[in-house]
Coordinates of C-alpha atoms in Angstrom, one line a residue:
X1 CA -24.1 9.5 22.4
X2 CA -22.2 8.4 25.4
X3 CA -22.1 4.7 26.2
X4 CA -22.4 3.2 29.7
X5 CA -19.5 1.0 30.8
X6 CA -20.1 -2.4 32.2
X7 CA -21.7 -2.5 35.8
X8 CA -19.0 -4.9 36.8
X9 CA -16.8 -1.7 37.1
X10 CA -18.7 -0.6 40.1
X11 CA -17.4 -3.8 42.2
X12 CA -14.0 -2.2 41.9
X13 CA -12.2 -1.7 45.2
X14 CA -10.2 1.6 45.0
X15 CA -7.7 1.5 47.9
X16 CA -7.3 4.4 50.3
X17 CA -3.6 5.0 49.5
X18 CA -4.2 7.2 46.3
X19 CA -1.1 8.2 44.8
X20 CA -1.3 12.0 45.0
X21 CA 1.9 13.4 44.0
X22 CA -0.4 16.2 42.1
X23 CA -2.2 17.3 45.0
X24 CA -1.2 16.5 48.7
X25 CA 2.5 17.6 49.0
X26 CA 1.4 20.2 51.4
X27 CA -1.9 21.7 52.7
X28 CA -3.5 24.7 51.7
X29 CA -5.7 25.1 54.7
X30 CA -6.2 28.6 56.3
X31 CA -3.8 30.1 53.6
X32 CA -5.1 33.4 52.4
X33 CA -5.5 33.9 48.6
X34 CA -2.7 35.7 46.8
X35 CA -3.0 38.4 44.5
X36 CA -3.8 38.2 40.8
X37 CA -1.9 35.4 38.7
X38 CA -1.7 37.9 35.7
X39 CA -0.7 41.4 35.5
X40 CA -2.9 43.8 37.1
X41 CA -2.2 46.6 34.6
X42 CA -4.9 47.4 32.1
X43 CA -4.5 45.7 28.6
X44 CA -4.9 47.3 25.4
X45 CA -8.3 46.1 24.9
X46 CA -9.5 47.8 28.1
X47 CA -10.0 44.2 30.0
X48 CA -10.1 44.3 33.5
X49 CA -8.7 41.9 36.0
X50 CA -11.1 39.2 37.2
X51 CA -11.5 38.2 40.8
X52 CA -9.8 34.8 40.2
X53 CA -6.6 36.3 38.9
X54 CA -7.0 36.4 35.3
X55 CA -8.0 39.1 32.9
X56 CA -11.6 38.9 31.7
X57 CA -11.9 36.7 28.8
X58 CA -8.3 35.3 29.2
X59 CA -9.3 32.8 32.0
X60 CA -12.3 31.3 33.7
X61 CA -13.7 30.4 30.3
X62 CA -16.2 27.7 30.7
X63 CA -17.4 26.5 27.3
X64 CA -15.5 26.1 23.7
X65 CA -15.8 28.6 21.1
X66 CA -18.0 27.8 18.1
X67 CA -16.2 25.2 16.1
X68 CA -13.5 24.8 18.6
X69 CA -12.3 21.3 19.4
X70 CA -12.8 20.3 23.3
X71 CA -12.9 17.6 25.7
X72 CA -13.1 17.2 29.7
X73 CA -10.3 16.5 31.8
X74 CA -10.5 15.0 35.5
X75 CA -7.4 16.4 37.1
X76 CA -6.2 16.7 40.7
X77 CA -5.2 20.1 41.9
X78 CA -1.9 20.7 43.5
X79 CA -2.2 22.0 47.1
X80 CA 0.0 25.0 46.1
X81 CA -2.2 25.7 43.0
X82 CA -5.4 25.5 45.0
X83 CA -4.0 28.3 47.3
X84 CA -5.3 30.9 44.6
X85 CA -8.1 28.9 42.5
X86 CA -10.4 26.2 43.1
X87 CA -10.2 24.8 39.5
X88 CA -7.9 24.9 36.7
X89 CA -10.4 26.7 34.6
X90 CA -9.3 29.8 36.2
X91 CA -5.7 29.2 35.7
X92 CA -4.1 31.8 33.6
X93 CA -1.9 29.3 31.7
X94 CA -5.0 27.4 30.7
X95 CA -5.9 30.0 28.1
X96 CA -2.2 30.2 26.9
X97 CA -2.4 26.2 26.4
X98 CA -5.8 26.9 24.3
X99 CA -4.2 29.4 22.0
X100 CA -1.2 27.0 21.4
X101 CA -3.2 23.8 20.9
X102 CA -6.4 25.1 19.4
X103 CA -8.2 22.9 22.1
X104 CA -10.5 24.1 24.8
X105 CA -10.2 22.1 27.9
X106 CA -12.9 21.8 30.5
X107 CA -11.0 20.9 33.6
X108 CA -12.8 19.0 36.5
X109 CA -10.8 19.2 39.8
X110 CA -11.6 17.1 42.8
X111 CA -11.1 18.7 46.0
X112 CA -7.7 18.4 47.5
X113 CA -7.5 15.5 49.7
X114 CA -10.9 13.9 48.3
X115 CA -9.7 12.7 45.0
X116 CA -10.2 8.9 45.8
X117 CA -13.8 9.6 47.3
X118 CA -14.8 11.6 44.2
X119 CA -13.4 9.1 41.8
X120 CA -15.2 6.3 43.7
X121 CA -18.5 8.2 43.1
X122 CA -17.7 9.0 39.6
X123 CA -17.1 5.4 38.7
X124 CA -20.1 4.1 40.7
X125 CA -22.4 6.4 38.8
X126 CA -21.6 4.2 35.7
X127 CA -21.9 6.6 32.7
X128 CA -20.6 10.1 31.3
X129 CA -17.1 9.9 32.6
X130 CA -14.8 12.7 31.7
X131 CA -12.9 12.2 28.3
X132 CA -9.5 12.2 30.1
X133 CA -8.7 11.3 33.7
X134 CA -5.4 11.6 35.6
X135 CA -5.7 8.9 38.3
X136 CA -3.7 5.7 39.0
X137 CA -5.9 2.8 37.5
X138 CA -2.9 0.8 37.5
X139 CA -2.7 0.8 41.3
X140 CA -6.2 1.7 42.4
X141 CA -8.7 -0.2 40.1
X142 CA -9.0 -4.0 40.8
X143 CA -7.3 -5.8 37.9
X144 CA -5.3 -2.6 36.8
X145 CA -5.5 -1.0 33.5
X146 CA -6.4 -4.1 31.6
X147 CA -9.4 -4.7 33.7
X148 CA -10.5 -1.2 33.5
X149 CA -10.3 -1.6 29.6
X150 CA -12.2 -4.8 29.7
X151 CA -15.0 -3.4 31.9
X152 CA -15.6 -0.6 29.2
X153 CA -14.2 2.2 31.7
X154 CA -11.0 3.0 29.7
X155 CA -10.4 3.1 26.1
X156 CA -7.5 1.0 24.7
X157 CA -6.0 3.8 22.6
X158 CA -2.7 2.1 21.9
X159 CA -3.0 2.2 18.2
X160 CA -4.1 5.7 18.0
X161 CA -1.4 6.7 20.2
X162 CA 1.3 5.0 18.4
X163 CA 0.2 6.6 15.2
X164 CA -0.6 10.0 16.4
X165 CA 1.6 10.9 19.4
X166 CA 5.0 11.4 17.8
X167 CA 6.6 13.2 20.8
X168 CA 5.6 10.6 23.4
X169 CA 6.5 7.6 21.0
X170 CA 10.0 9.4 20.6
X171 CA 10.4 9.4 24.2
X172 CA 9.6 5.8 24.8
X173 CA 11.4 4.5 22.0
X174 CA 14.5 6.2 22.9
X175 CA 15.3 3.7 25.8
X176 CA 14.5 0.0 26.1
X177 CA 13.3 0.2 29.8
X178 CA 11.1 3.2 28.9
X179 CA 9.4 1.2 26.1
X180 CA 9.2 -2.0 28.2
X181 CA 7.6 -0.3 31.0
X182 CA 5.0 1.9 28.9
X183 CA 3.1 -1.2 28.0
X184 CA 1.2 -3.9 29.9
X185 CA 1.8 -7.5 29.4
X186 CA -1.1 -7.7 26.8
X187 CA 0.3 -4.8 24.9
X188 CA -1.9 -1.9 26.0
X189 CA -0.1 1.4 26.3
X190 CA -0.5 2.1 30.1
X191 CA 1.8 5.3 30.7
X192 CA 0.8 7.6 28.1
X193 CA 0.0 10.8 30.0
X194 CA 2.6 9.9 32.8
X195 CA 5.3 12.4 33.6
X196 CA 8.7 11.1 32.2
X197 CA 11.5 12.5 34.0
X198 CA 14.6 13.8 31.9
X199 CA 17.1 11.1 31.3
X200 CA 19.5 12.7 33.7
X201 CA 17.0 12.5 36.4
X202 CA 15.9 8.9 36.2
X203 CA 17.7 6.7 38.9
X204 CA 18.8 9.8 41.1
X205 CA 18.0 9.5 44.7
X206 CA 16.1 12.4 46.5
X207 CA 15.6 10.7 49.8
X208 CA 18.1 9.1 52.1
X209 CA 20.1 9.1 55.4
X210 CA 20.7 12.7 56.9
X211 CA 22.7 13.4 59.8
X212 CA 22.9 16.7 61.9
X213 CA 26.7 17.5 61.3
X214 CA 26.8 20.2 63.8
X215 CA 25.9 17.4 66.4
X216 CA 28.1 15.1 64.9
X217 CA 31.0 17.5 65.1
X218 CA 30.3 17.9 68.6
X219 CA 30.4 14.1 69.2
X220 CA 33.9 14.1 67.4
X221 CA 32.6 11.5 64.9
X222 CA 33.0 11.1 61.1
X223 CA 29.9 10.6 58.8
X224 CA 28.9 7.0 59.4
X225 CA 29.2 4.4 56.7
X226 CA 28.6 1.0 58.2
X227 CA 25.9 -0.1 60.9
X228 CA 28.7 -0.1 63.4
X229 CA 29.4 3.5 62.7
X230 CA 25.7 4.4 63.0
X231 CA 25.5 2.7 66.3
X232 CA 28.5 4.4 67.6
X233 CA 27.0 7.8 66.5
X234 CA 23.4 7.1 68.0
X235 CA 25.1 6.2 71.3
X236 CA 27.0 9.5 71.2
X237 CA 23.9 11.5 70.6
X238 CA 21.9 9.7 73.1
X239 CA 24.8 10.6 75.8
X240 CA 24.7 14.3 74.5
X241 CA 21.1 14.5 75.4
X242 CA 19.8 14.6 72.0
X243 CA 15.9 14.2 72.3
X244 CA 15.7 11.9 69.3
X245 CA 18.9 10.3 68.2
X246 CA 17.1 8.8 65.3
X247 CA 13.8 8.7 63.5
X248 CA 11.9 8.0 60.1
X249 CA 8.7 8.4 58.5
X250 CA 7.2 4.8 59.3
X251 CA 3.7 6.0 58.9
X252 CA 2.7 2.3 60.1
X253 CA 4.3 0.7 57.2
X254 CA 7.9 1.5 57.0
X255 CA 7.6 3.3 53.8
X256 CA 9.7 6.2 54.8
X257 CA 12.7 4.1 55.5
X258 CA 13.5 3.8 51.8
X259 CA 14.9 0.4 52.5
X260 CA 18.0 1.9 54.4
X261 CA 19.3 -0.3 57.2
X262 CA 17.0 -3.2 56.0
X263 CA 19.0 -2.9 52.6
X264 CA 22.3 -3.6 54.6
X265 CA 20.8 -7.0 55.3
X266 CA 19.7 -7.6 51.6
X267 CA 15.9 -7.1 52.3
X268 CA 13.3 -4.3 51.7
X269 CA 11.7 -2.9 54.9
X270 CA 8.0 -3.9 55.5
X271 CA 5.6 -6.0 53.6
X272 CA 7.5 -5.9 50.2
X273 CA 8.6 -8.1 47.7
X274 CA 12.1 -8.0 46.1
X275 CA 13.7 -8.9 43.0
X276 CA 16.9 -10.9 43.5
X277 CA 18.4 -11.3 39.9
X278 CA 15.2 -12.2 38.4
X279 CA 13.7 -14.2 41.3
X280 CA 10.8 -12.9 43.3
X281 CA 11.2 -13.2 47.1
X282 CA 8.9 -11.8 50.0
X283 CA 11.3 -9.7 52.1
X284 CA 10.1 -10.9 55.5
X285 CA 10.5 -14.5 54.8
X286 CA 14.2 -13.8 54.4
X287 CA 16.8 -14.4 57.2
X288 CA 18.1 -10.8 56.7
X289 CA 14.5 -9.4 57.7
X290 CA 14.7 -10.9 61.2
X291 CA 18.4 -9.5 61.4
X292 CA 17.1 -6.0 60.6
X293 CA 14.3 -6.1 63.1
X294 CA 16.9 -7.3 65.6
X295 CA 18.9 -4.1 65.0
X296 CA 16.0 -1.8 65.4
X297 CA 14.8 -3.7 68.5
X298 CA 18.3 -3.0 70.1
X299 CA 18.1 0.6 68.9
X300 CA 14.5 1.0 70.3
X301 CA 15.7 -0.7 73.7
X302 CA 18.7 1.7 73.9
X303 CA 16.7 4.9 73.4
X304 CA 18.3 5.5 70.1
X305 CA 15.2 5.0 67.9
X306 CA 12.3 7.4 68.4
X307 CA 9.9 5.9 70.7
X308 CA 6.9 7.3 68.6
X309 CA 8.6 6.2 65.2
X310 CA 5.5 4.1 64.3
X311 CA 3.0 6.8 63.8
X312 CA 5.3 9.6 62.3
X313 CA 5.3 11.0 58.7
X314 CA 8.4 12.2 57.0
X315 CA 7.2 15.6 55.9
X316 CA 5.4 16.3 59.1
X317 CA 6.8 15.3 62.3
X318 CA 10.2 13.9 61.3
X319 CA 11.1 17.0 59.1
X320 CA 9.8 19.3 62.0
X321 CA 12.0 17.4 64.6
X322 CA 15.1 17.5 62.5
X323 CA 14.5 21.2 61.6
X324 CA 14.3 22.0 65.4
X325 CA 17.5 20.5 66.1
X326 CA 15.7 17.8 68.2
X327 CA 16.9 14.8 66.0
X328 CA 20.2 13.5 65.3
X329 CA 19.6 11.7 62.1
X330 CA 16.9 10.2 59.9
X331 CA 15.7 9.6 56.3
X332 CA 15.2 12.9 54.8
X333 CA 14.7 14.9 51.3
X334 CA 18.0 16.1 50.0
X335 CA 16.7 19.7 50.3
X336 CA 17.4 19.3 54.2
X337 CA 21.0 20.4 53.6
X338 CA 19.8 23.8 52.6
X339 CA 16.7 23.9 54.8
X340 CA 18.4 23.0 58.3
X341 CA 20.8 26.0 58.4
X342 CA 17.8 28.5 57.8
X343 CA 15.2 26.8 59.8
X344 CA 17.2 25.9 62.9
X345 CA 17.9 29.4 63.7
X346 CA 14.0 30.0 63.5
X347 CA 13.6 27.5 66.1
X348 CA 15.9 29.4 68.4
X349 CA 18.9 27.1 68.1
X350 CA 22.4 27.7 66.6
X351 CA 22.7 27.5 63.0
X352 CA 23.1 23.8 62.2
X353 CA 24.4 22.1 59.2
X354 CA 23.0 18.8 57.7
X355 CA 24.8 16.4 55.7
X356 CA 23.9 13.2 53.7
X357 CA 25.3 9.9 54.9
X358 CA 25.8 6.7 52.8
X359 CA 23.1 4.1 52.8
X360 CA 24.6 1.9 55.6
X361 CA 26.4 -1.3 54.9
X362 CA 27.5 -4.0 57.2
X363 CA 31.2 -3.8 56.2
X364 CA 33.1 -1.3 54.4
X365 CA 33.3 -2.1 50.4
X366 CA 29.8 -4.0 50.6
X367 CA 27.4 -3.1 47.8
X368 CA 23.6 -2.7 48.8
X369 CA 20.9 -3.0 46.4
X370 CA 17.9 -0.9 47.8
X371 CA 17.6 2.9 47.7
X372 CA 15.4 5.8 46.8
X373 CA 15.3 6.7 43.1
X374 CA 13.5 8.7 40.4
X375 CA 11.4 6.1 38.3
X376 CA 11.1 6.1 34.6
X377 CA 7.5 7.0 34.9
X378 CA 6.6 9.3 37.6
X379 CA 3.2 10.6 39.0
X380 CA -0.1 9.3 38.0
X381 CA -0.6 8.6 34.2
X382 CA -3.7 10.0 32.1
X383 CA -6.3 7.7 30.8
X384 CA -8.8 8.2 28.1
X385 CA -12.3 7.3 28.9
X386 CA -14.2 4.7 26.9
X387 CA -16.9 7.4 26.8
X388 CA -14.5 10.0 25.0
X389 CA -16.2 11.5 22.0
X390 CA -13.0 12.6 20.2
X391 CA -10.0 10.7 21.5
X392 CA -7.9 11.7 18.7
X393 CA -8.1 15.4 19.8
X394 CA -7.2 14.3 23.4
X395 CA -4.2 12.3 22.3
X396 CA -3.0 15.2 20.2
X397 CA -3.4 17.5 22.9
X398 CA -1.6 15.5 25.3
X399 CA 1.3 14.7 22.9
X400 CA 1.8 18.6 22.5
X401 CA 2.9 18.6 26.2
X402 CA 5.6 16.1 25.3
X403 CA 6.8 18.5 22.5
X404 CA 9.7 21.0 23.0
X405 CA 7.1 23.7 22.8
X406 CA 5.0 22.1 25.3
X407 CA 7.8 21.4 27.7
X408 CA 8.9 24.9 27.6
X409 CA 5.1 26.1 28.3
X410 CA 5.0 23.9 31.3
X411 CA 8.4 24.3 32.6
X412 CA 9.4 27.8 32.0
X413 CA 6.3 29.8 31.3
X414 CA 6.4 33.2 29.4
X415 CA 8.8 35.7 28.3
X416 CA 7.8 38.8 26.4
X417 CA 4.1 38.4 26.5
X418 CA 2.6 41.7 27.9
X419 CA -0.4 39.9 29.4
X420 CA 1.8 38.0 31.8
X421 CA 4.6 38.4 34.2
X422 CA 7.9 37.1 32.7
X423 CA 8.8 34.0 34.4
X424 CA 12.1 33.2 32.7
X425 CA 14.9 35.1 30.6
X426 CA 17.8 33.8 28.4
X427 CA 21.3 34.9 29.6
X428 CA 24.3 35.8 27.6
X429 CA 25.3 32.3 27.1
X430 CA 21.9 31.4 25.8
X431 CA 20.6 29.3 28.8
X432 CA 17.2 30.1 30.3
X433 CA 17.0 31.3 33.9
X434 CA 14.1 32.1 36.1
X435 CA 13.2 35.6 36.7
X436 CA 13.4 37.3 40.1
X437 CA 9.3 37.2 39.8
X438 CA 10.0 33.6 40.5
X439 CA 13.0 33.6 42.7
X440 CA 12.3 36.5 44.7
X441 CA 8.4 37.0 44.3
X442 CA 7.0 40.4 45.4
X443 CA 3.9 38.6 46.9
X444 CA 6.0 36.4 49.1
X445 CA 5.4 33.2 47.1
X446 CA 8.0 30.4 47.0
X447 CA 9.4 29.6 43.6
X448 CA 7.3 26.3 43.9
X449 CA 4.2 28.3 44.3
X450 CA 4.8 30.8 41.7
X451 CA 5.5 27.9 39.2
X452 CA 2.3 26.0 40.3
X453 CA 0.1 29.4 40.1
X454 CA 1.6 30.8 37.0
X455 CA 2.3 27.9 35.0
X456 CA 0.1 24.9 34.5
X457 CA 2.5 22.5 36.1
X458 CA -0.2 20.3 37.1
X459 CA -0.6 19.1 33.6
X460 CA 3.2 18.5 33.3
X461 CA 4.3 15.5 31.2
X462 CA 8.0 15.9 31.3
X463 CA 10.5 17.0 34.0
X464 CA 12.9 19.3 32.0
X465 CA 16.4 18.8 33.2
X466 CA 17.4 22.3 32.4
X467 CA 14.7 23.6 34.8
X468 CA 15.1 20.8 37.5
X469 CA 18.9 21.4 37.6
X470 CA 18.3 25.2 38.8
X471 CA 16.6 23.7 41.8
X472 CA 19.6 21.6 42.8
X473 CA 22.4 23.8 42.0
X474 CA 23.8 23.8 45.3
X475 CA 27.0 21.7 45.8
X476 CA 25.8 20.1 48.9
X477 CA 22.6 18.7 47.1
X478 CA 24.9 17.3 44.4
X479 CA 27.1 15.8 46.8
X480 CA 24.0 14.1 48.3
X481 CA 23.5 12.3 45.0
X482 CA 27.1 11.2 44.9
X483 CA 26.9 10.0 48.6
X484 CA 23.6 8.1 48.1
X485 CA 24.7 6.3 44.8
X486 CA 28.2 5.3 46.1
X487 CA 28.1 1.4 46.8
X488 CA 24.3 1.5 46.5
X489 CA 22.0 0.6 43.5
X490 CA 18.2 -0.3 43.2
X491 CA 18.8 -3.6 41.4
X492 CA 16.6 -5.6 43.9
X493 CA 13.5 -3.4 43.8
X494 CA 10.6 -4.8 42.0
X495 CA 9.7 -2.9 38.8
X496 CA 7.1 -0.4 39.1
X497 CA 5.8 -1.2 35.6
X498 CA 5.1 -5.0 36.3
X499 CA 1.4 -5.9 36.0
X500 CA -0.8 -8.9 37.1
X501 CA -3.7 -10.2 35.2
X502 CA -7.2 -9.5 36.5
X503 CA -7.5 -13.0 38.1
X504 CA -4.0 -12.7 39.6
X505 CA -4.6 -9.3 40.9
X506 CA -7.9 -10.5 42.6
X507 CA -6.1 -13.5 44.2
X508 CA -3.2 -11.4 45.0
X509 CA -5.1 -8.8 46.8
X510 CA -7.1 -11.2 48.8
X511 CA -3.8 -12.7 50.1
X512 CA -1.6 -9.7 50.6
X513 CA -4.5 -7.5 52.3
X514 CA -4.3 -9.5 55.3
X515 CA -0.5 -10.2 55.0
X516 CA 0.5 -6.7 54.8
X517 CA -1.3 -5.7 58.1
X518 CA 0.2 -8.7 59.7
X519 CA 3.7 -8.1 58.8
X520 CA 3.7 -4.2 59.7
X521 CA 1.9 -5.0 62.9
X522 CA 4.4 -7.9 63.9
X523 CA 7.4 -5.9 62.6
X524 CA 6.5 -3.0 65.0
X525 CA 5.8 -5.4 67.8
X526 CA 9.2 -7.1 67.2
X527 CA 11.1 -3.8 67.2
X528 CA 9.3 -2.4 70.3
X529 CA 9.7 -5.8 72.2
X530 CA 6.0 -6.5 72.5
X531 CA 6.4 -9.8 70.8
X532 CA 9.9 -11.6 71.5
X533 CA 12.2 -12.2 68.6
X534 CA 12.3 -15.8 69.6
X535 CA 8.8 -16.1 68.1
X536 CA 10.1 -15.2 64.7
X537 CA 9.8 -18.9 63.4
X538 CA 6.0 -18.7 64.5
X539 CA 5.8 -15.5 62.4
X540 CA 7.3 -17.3 59.3
X541 CA 4.9 -20.1 59.7
X542 CA 1.9 -17.8 60.0
X543 CA 3.0 -16.1 56.8
X544 CA 3.3 -19.5 55.2
X545 CA -0.3 -20.3 56.4
X546 CA -1.3 -17.2 54.9
X547 CA -0.4 -18.2 51.4
X548 CA 2.6 -15.9 51.0
X549 CA 4.2 -18.8 48.9
X550 CA 1.2 -18.2 46.3
X551 CA 1.6 -14.6 46.4
X552 CA 5.1 -15.0 45.5
X553 CA 4.3 -17.4 42.6
X554 CA 1.9 -14.5 41.4
X555 CA 4.6 -12.1 41.5
X556 CA 7.2 -14.3 39.8
X557 CA 4.9 -14.7 37.0
X558 CA 4.2 -11.1 36.5
X559 CA 8.1 -10.4 36.8
X560 CA 8.8 -13.0 34.2
X561 CA 6.2 -11.5 31.7
X562 CA 7.8 -8.1 32.3
X563 CA 11.2 -9.1 31.4
X564 CA 9.7 -11.0 28.3
X565 CA 8.0 -7.8 26.9

């Protein structure tokens, strides 16, 4: 009989910033459904393809076979996956996983874009939670994972995981930082069921300063390295008539800056804390933050900074402006070096070239301590419900996804199984390669769409480097990694895996809710000249009155506990 969790759980405040790396990278709106995701040829048993893309009896199963182990799994569906199916129960790879593990999984998929709302409703109901949930309880549940365990929402499965998940434990025991980050301060394994990037990927930057080299060459300038170089370039772009010399995905909170430019002054951008050699500091309280705002105010006044920067989103307006050749430079994904030459022509412009530029510094030879990087644990972890009737089955199933066999299934798919299209082959050197069905899909799907619709990538637990490296073979992309890591590290970025106690979390949230709004609003006003920079001291005093000092003490305590694990 399923037990009810404590009603205190219904008082949680799930914020609106749901981490949705599994669901909202792009929109599926108005996209026609593609053809069957399994071969449409008739099978030897005479099964006909079903309307959802799998052969009858091979997908769309809704109940476990007699005697078969099973559990329910609340899982966001990626927008690319959602183009051809409404839930993972119809996914052709779901049957393959069932065959490999001997476990039937009933997938419960919230609608794309409604994940937070539907989780709120699920928790408010107070009972009968799914056995497994992929949701950011650490960041979205008041008090984090430990509070959710104390409230009877989640199961503390630490001991069961340590004893029954050898593949996962091998990963985290192989690296001191992974092991430290996997546990909360009170010893709960909080990152079981989280994607662990391959060792080669951890720490790599995929976002950074990007320049339209075609425009740069016309200006007769070299790739900028210092702030002074950037100002010379942006002034030249302005004189050349470039509509937007520089922009970034501010989205009202400066996240899309990836701490470039502010990092040159030793601070993060926006309402963020920093870890300076083990000491927690609030960025806007540091002198460097005023210098950063002064720089951007100058750029805004000179018409170098996009006048509409405040509301722009990187993967929407910023990328579109850059693709159209309307923007000279910005903060963008490494894929822009391949994308711009292709897309600029589609926009009616000459074929343009993009080139990564180093994270800027004040003086040549300076080292900065902020940049984008792939974290040790990526995406949203999975958590076992306190209602789960058979947690051991759940743990063993998840652990399979950390095994070599599970990684191959999720990363590469099938070869030689007549029921499915081959998605990879092994070349003469023994290396796995994607088939043309993936790289040049006859239905016009991009490789990413094929991978999502033919492989159950939404359940991935490991980013396989052999697979990922195929996506970044181009020398221009690899050069970007080199450029963005030269004289730049991420030593001052606060650890993602740091945790607060429930009481600390409550107090911190009450303080920082208003502080974050105030800092982001005032930062924009200082940049745009709505508030004079002469008022910066008043800004600091207001932050002090809002108890930022106490919030910093809480962060310091959490940081100390993190390093003491």
